[in-house]
PDB file of C-alpha atoms and ligand atoms in Angstrom:
ATOM      1  CA  MET A 219     -44.065 -78.763 -26.179  1.00 95.00           C
ATOM      2  CA  THR A 220     -45.852 -81.331 -23.404  1.00 97.00           C
ATOM      3  CA  ILE A 221     -46.478 -80.920 -19.792  1.00 98.00           C
ATOM      4  CA  GLN A 222     -42.995 -83.868 -19.567  1.00 98.00           C
ATOM      5  CA  ASP A 223     -41.389 -80.628 -20.688  1.00 98.00           C
ATOM      6  CA  VAL A 224     -41.761 -78.847 -17.939  1.00 98.00           C
ATOM      7  CA  GLN A 225     -39.179 -78.512 -15.292  1.00 98.00           C
ATOM      8  CA  ILE A 226     -39.290 -77.048 -11.709  1.00 98.00           C
ATOM      9  CA  ILE A 227     -36.040 -76.013 -11.206  1.00 98.00           C
ATOM     10  CA  GLU A 228     -33.775 -75.839  -7.659  1.00 98.00           C
ATOM     11  CA  LEU A 229     -32.710 -72.478  -7.440  1.00 98.00           C
ATOM     12  CA  PRO A 230     -29.167 -72.554  -5.417  1.00 98.00           C
ATOM     13  CA  LYS A 231     -29.770 -71.438  -2.298  1.00 98.00           C
ATOM     14  CA  ILE A 232     -26.881 -69.346   0.025  1.00 98.00           C
ATOM     15  CA  LEU A 233     -27.669 -69.543   3.830  1.00 98.00           C
ATOM     16  CA  ASP A 234     -26.942 -66.797   5.540  1.00 98.00           C
ATOM     17  CA  LYS A 235     -27.680 -65.577   9.204  1.00 98.00           C
ATOM     18  CA  ARG A 236     -27.988 -62.392   7.518  1.00 98.00           C
ATOM     19  CA  GLY A 237     -30.887 -63.356   5.500  1.00 98.00           C
ATOM     20  CA  ASN A 238     -30.675 -65.995   2.517  1.00 98.00           C
ATOM     21  CA  LEU A 239     -29.859 -65.262  -0.953  1.00 98.00           C
ATOM     22  CA  SER A 240     -30.980 -66.912  -4.857  1.00 98.00           C
ATOM     23  CA  ILE A 241     -29.737 -66.898  -8.137  1.00 98.00           C
ATOM     24  CA  ILE A 242     -30.931 -66.926 -11.632  1.00 98.00           C
ATOM     25  CA  GLU A 243     -28.726 -66.478 -14.225  1.00 98.00           C
ATOM     26  CA  GLU A 244     -29.806 -67.025 -18.266  1.00 98.00           C
ATOM     27  CA  PHE A 245     -28.127 -70.675 -19.160  1.00 98.00           C
ATOM     28  CA  GLN A 246     -26.795 -71.032 -16.075  1.00 97.00           C
ATOM     29  CA  HIS A 247     -30.315 -72.336 -14.119  1.00 97.00           C
ATOM     30  CA  ILE A 248     -32.307 -71.905 -16.972  1.00 98.00           C
ATOM     31  CA  PRO A 249     -32.223 -72.924 -20.438  1.00 98.00           C
ATOM     32  CA  PHE A 250     -33.135 -69.526 -22.246  1.00 98.00           C
ATOM     33  CA  LYS A 251     -31.586 -65.947 -22.658  1.00 98.00           C
ATOM     34  CA  ILE A 252     -33.720 -63.589 -20.717  1.00 98.00           C
ATOM     35  CA  ALA A 253     -35.198 -60.739 -22.860  1.00 98.00           C
ATOM     36  CA  ARG A 254     -37.462 -59.306 -20.329  1.00 98.00           C
ATOM     37  CA  THR A 255     -38.710 -59.194 -16.608  1.00 98.00           C
ATOM     38  CA  TYR A 256     -42.273 -58.453 -14.742  1.00 98.00           C
ATOM     39  CA  TRP A 257     -44.014 -59.087 -11.566  1.00 98.00           C
ATOM     40  CA  ILE A 258     -47.572 -59.726 -10.195  1.00 98.00           C
ATOM     41  CA  TYR A 259     -48.295 -58.322  -7.641  1.00 98.00           C
ATOM     42  CA  ASP A 260     -51.580 -56.927  -5.698  1.00 98.00           C
ATOM     43  CA  VAL A 261     -53.814 -59.235  -6.988  1.00 98.00           C
ATOM     44  CA  PRO A 262     -57.415 -59.654  -5.364  1.00 97.00           C
ATOM     45  CA  GLY A 263     -58.487 -62.152  -3.826  1.00 93.00           C
ATOM     46  CA  GLY A 264     -59.640 -65.158  -6.106  1.00 96.00           C
ATOM     47  CA  GLU A 265     -58.188 -62.930  -8.968  1.00 98.00           C
ATOM     48  CA  THR A 266     -56.943 -65.543 -12.183  1.00 98.00           C
ATOM     49  CA  ARG A 267     -53.951 -64.561 -14.462  1.00 97.00           C
ATOM     50  CA  GLY A 268     -52.700 -65.433 -17.460  1.00 96.00           C
ATOM     51  CA  GLY A 269     -55.117 -67.932 -19.142  1.00 97.00           C
ATOM     52  CA  HIS A 270     -53.606 -68.023 -23.018  1.00 98.00           C
ATOM     53  CA  ALA A 271     -50.650 -69.445 -24.208  1.00 98.00           C
ATOM     54  CA  TYR A 272     -47.242 -67.902 -26.050  1.00 98.00           C
ATOM     55  CA  LYS A 273     -46.278 -69.817 -29.624  1.00 98.00           C
ATOM     56  CA  GLU A 274     -42.260 -68.710 -29.182  1.00 98.00           C
ATOM     57  CA  ASN A 275     -42.267 -67.267 -25.593  1.00 98.00           C
ATOM     58  CA  GLN A 276     -40.581 -69.382 -22.862  1.00 98.00           C
ATOM     59  CA  GLU A 277     -40.762 -68.333 -19.009  1.00 98.00           C
ATOM     60  CA  CYS A 278     -39.689 -69.231 -15.676  1.00 98.00           C
ATOM     61  CA  ILE A 279     -41.970 -67.870 -12.983  1.00 98.00           C
ATOM     62  CA  VAL A 280     -41.003 -67.750  -9.368  1.00 98.00           C
ATOM     63  CA  ALA A 281     -42.933 -67.095  -6.448  1.00 98.00           C
ATOM     64  CA  LEU A 282     -40.883 -64.510  -4.421  1.00 98.00           C
ATOM     65  CA  SER A 283     -43.024 -64.074  -1.526  1.00 98.00           C
ATOM     66  CA  GLY A 284     -46.540 -65.879  -0.532  1.00 98.00           C
ATOM     67  CA  SER A 285     -47.841 -68.543  -2.781  1.00 98.00           C
ATOM     68  CA  PHE A 286     -50.147 -69.377  -5.751  1.00 98.00           C
ATOM     69  CA  ASP A 287     -51.174 -72.172  -8.571  1.00 98.00           C
ATOM     70  CA  VAL A 288     -49.632 -72.281 -11.822  1.00 98.00           C
ATOM     71  CA  VAL A 289     -52.320 -74.378 -14.273  1.00 98.00           C
ATOM     72  CA  LEU A 290     -50.419 -75.662 -17.568  1.00 98.00           C
ATOM     73  CA  ASP A 291     -51.827 -77.685 -19.797  1.00 98.00           C
ATOM     74  CA  ASP A 292     -50.601 -79.223 -23.475  1.00 98.00           C
ATOM     75  CA  GLY A 293     -54.487 -79.618 -24.699  1.00 97.00           C
ATOM     76  CA  LYS A 294     -54.006 -83.612 -23.535  1.00 97.00           C
ATOM     77  CA  GLN A 295     -52.992 -83.194 -20.209  1.00 97.00           C
ATOM     78  CA  LYS A 296     -53.399 -80.855 -17.286  1.00 98.00           C
ATOM     79  CA  GLN A 297     -51.363 -80.218 -14.355  1.00 98.00           C
ATOM     80  CA  THR A 298     -51.482 -77.479 -11.063  1.00 98.00           C
ATOM     81  CA  TYR A 299     -48.181 -76.712  -9.951  1.00 98.00           C
ATOM     82  CA  SER A 300     -48.274 -74.531  -6.494  1.00 98.00           C
ATOM     83  CA  LEU A 301     -44.833 -72.010  -6.381  1.00 98.00           C
ATOM     84  CA  ASN A 302     -44.454 -71.128  -2.424  1.00 98.00           C
ATOM     85  CA  ARG A 303     -40.678 -71.054  -1.855  1.00 98.00           C
ATOM     86  CA  SER A 304     -37.995 -68.237  -3.644  1.00 98.00           C
ATOM     87  CA  TYR A 305     -35.417 -70.791  -4.963  1.00 98.00           C
ATOM     88  CA  TYR A 306     -37.941 -72.811  -6.794  1.00 98.00           C
ATOM     89  CA  GLY A 307     -38.275 -71.904 -10.273  1.00 98.00           C
ATOM     90  CA  LEU A 308     -41.463 -73.080 -13.088  1.00 98.00           C
ATOM     91  CA  TYR A 309     -40.027 -73.384 -16.252  1.00 98.00           C
ATOM     92  CA  VAL A 310     -42.822 -73.399 -18.497  1.00 98.00           C
ATOM     93  CA  PRO A 311     -42.039 -73.658 -22.627  1.00 98.00           C
ATOM     94  CA  ARG A 312     -43.239 -72.589 -25.149  1.00 98.00           C
ATOM     95  CA  GLY A 313     -46.887 -73.743 -26.393  1.00 98.00           C
ATOM     96  CA  LEU A 314     -48.522 -74.592 -23.175  1.00 98.00           C
ATOM     97  CA  TRP A 315     -51.913 -73.005 -22.004  1.00 98.00           C
ATOM     98  CA  ARG A 316     -51.342 -71.241 -18.844  1.00 98.00           C
ATOM     99  CA  GLN A 317     -53.379 -70.038 -16.040  1.00 98.00           C
ATOM    100  CA  MET A 318     -51.965 -68.687 -12.018  1.00 98.00           C
ATOM    101  CA  GLN A 319     -54.614 -68.351  -9.530  1.00 98.00           C
ATOM    102  CA  ASN A 320     -55.214 -68.967  -5.788  1.00 98.00           C
ATOM    103  CA  PHE A 321     -52.779 -65.707  -5.094  1.00 98.00           C
ATOM    104  CA  SER A 322     -52.095 -65.563  -1.553  1.00 98.00           C
ATOM    105  CA  THR A 323     -51.944 -62.247   0.557  1.00 96.00           C
ATOM    106  CA  ASN A 324     -49.060 -60.212  -1.017  1.00 95.00           C
ATOM    107  CA  SER A 325     -47.684 -63.046  -3.081  1.00 98.00           C
ATOM    108  CA  LEU A 326     -44.955 -61.888  -5.793  1.00 98.00           C
ATOM    109  CA  ALA A 327     -44.771 -63.560  -8.966  1.00 98.00           C
ATOM    110  CA  LEU A 328     -41.460 -62.884 -10.817  1.00 98.00           C
ATOM    111  CA  VAL A 329     -41.838 -63.844 -14.593  1.00 98.00           C
ATOM    112  CA  LEU A 330     -38.739 -64.182 -16.500  1.00 98.00           C
ATOM    113  CA  SER A 331     -39.267 -63.955 -20.179  1.00 98.00           C
ATOM    114  CA  SER A 332     -37.114 -65.451 -23.463  1.00 98.00           C
ATOM    115  CA  THR A 333     -38.928 -62.606 -25.596  1.00 98.00           C
ATOM    116  CA  ALA A 334     -39.839 -59.201 -25.868  1.00 98.00           C
ATOM    117  CA  TYR A 335     -42.986 -58.129 -24.656  1.00 98.00           C
ATOM    118  CA  ASP A 336     -45.385 -59.448 -28.420  1.00 98.00           C
ATOM    119  CA  PRO A 337     -48.857 -59.360 -28.597  1.00 98.00           C
ATOM    120  CA  ASN A 338     -49.017 -61.206 -31.589  1.00 98.00           C
ATOM    121  CA  ASP A 339     -47.341 -64.454 -29.863  1.00 98.00           C
ATOM    122  CA  TYR A 340     -50.293 -64.733 -27.427  1.00 98.00           C
ATOM    123  CA  ILE A 341     -52.827 -67.536 -28.514  1.00 98.00           C
ATOM    124  CA  ARG A 342     -56.151 -66.419 -26.068  1.00 98.00           C
ATOM    125  CA  ASP A 343     -58.698 -68.275 -27.563  1.00 98.00           C
ATOM    126  CA  TYR A 344     -58.316 -72.065 -26.076  1.00 98.00           C
ATOM    127  CA  ARG A 345     -59.724 -73.610 -29.024  1.00 98.00           C
ATOM    128  CA  GLU A 346     -57.289 -71.967 -31.294  1.00 98.00           C
ATOM    129  CA  PHE A 347     -54.905 -73.020 -28.968  1.00 98.00           C
ATOM    130  CA  LEU A 348     -56.088 -76.770 -29.330  1.00 98.00           C
ATOM    131  CA  ILE A 349     -56.340 -76.889 -33.240  1.00 97.00           C
ATOM    132  CA  SER A 350     -52.676 -75.059 -32.676  1.00 96.00           C
ATOM    133  CA  LYS A 351     -51.699 -78.292 -30.817  1.00 95.00           C
ATOM    134  CA  ASN A 352     -53.201 -80.791 -33.135  1.00 88.00           C
ATOM    135  CA  ARG A 353     -51.694 -79.306 -35.905  1.00 79.00           C
TER     136      ARG A 353
HETATM  137  P1  TYD B  63     -50.771 -60.197 -20.104  1.00 77.55           P
HETATM  138  O1  TYD B  63     -49.927 -60.488 -20.482  1.00 77.55           O
HETATM  139  O2  TYD B  63     -52.478 -60.276 -21.199  1.00 77.55           O
HETATM  140  O3  TYD B  63     -51.676 -60.673 -18.602  1.00 77.55           O
HETATM  141  P2  TYD B  63     -52.472 -61.639 -18.211  1.00 77.55           P
HETATM  142  O4  TYD B  63     -52.177 -62.824 -19.232  1.00 77.55           O
HETATM  143  O5  TYD B  63     -51.952 -61.995 -16.242  1.00 77.55           O
HETATM  144  O6  TYD B  63     -54.438 -60.992 -17.944  1.00 77.55           O
HETATM  145  O7  TYD B  63     -51.165 -58.820 -20.003  1.00 77.55           O
HETATM  146  C1  TYD B  63     -51.768 -57.682 -19.522  1.00 77.55           C
HETATM  147  C2  TYD B  63     -51.329 -56.343 -20.170  1.00 77.55           C
HETATM  148  O8  TYD B  63     -50.095 -55.971 -19.419  1.00 77.55           O
HETATM  149  C3  TYD B  63     -51.860 -55.870 -21.240  1.00 77.55           C
HETATM  150  O9  TYD B  63     -52.548 -54.944 -22.033  1.00 77.55           O
HETATM  151  C4  TYD B  63     -50.085 -56.271 -22.156  1.00 77.55           C
HETATM  152  C5  TYD B  63     -49.739 -55.794 -21.198  1.00 77.55           C
HETATM  153  N1  TYD B  63     -48.316 -56.267 -20.675  1.00 77.55           N
HETATM  154  C6  TYD B  63     -46.876 -55.407 -21.291  1.00 77.55           C
HETATM  155  O10 TYD B  63     -46.906 -54.233 -22.216  1.00 77.55           O
HETATM  156  N2  TYD B  63     -45.718 -56.330 -20.855  1.00 77.55           N
HETATM  157  C7  TYD B  63     -45.315 -57.088 -20.811  1.00 77.55           C
HETATM  158  O11 TYD B  63     -44.631 -57.741 -20.775  1.00 77.55           O
HETATM  159  C8  TYD B  63     -46.747 -58.384 -20.515  1.00 77.55           C
HETATM  160  C9  TYD B  63     -46.309 -59.252 -19.686  1.00 77.55           C
HETATM  161  C10 TYD B  63     -48.379 -57.417 -20.306  1.00 77.55           C
END
């Protein structure tokens, strides 16, 4: 997979004077079945999360609150996606190096994943990642 396979998905937005509502349904708004949901919060200023690739796992990342940057790298090209609206999902296909940084105070990052947690699905060494991309 390459940076060209990344998608910024505009999610449905039901505007309402009582408060807005957005939706993600598997296979409808994202191209995978959701096996796991987790969220990242209370990130101290200047901290970075991620810094790894997944061999199989695909994900959709939403800035439910606040803002942060997701840096994606396919071994040839690097692209930074700034997320700051709760009605955009960033689709990250398998096999990309990804890092999350520049978290604003009180930001909340929702991650929908296509696989259950599996430490063996991670590539944590950047050189190993580059070797896997050039195979
Ligand atoms: P990790 O994915 O390594 O986070 P980051 O790449 O941002 O540092 O996860 C951090 C820790 O949380 C790690 O010890 C494993 C645990 N974890 C789970 O147990 N289940 C999960 O679904 C995730 C994402 C992490």
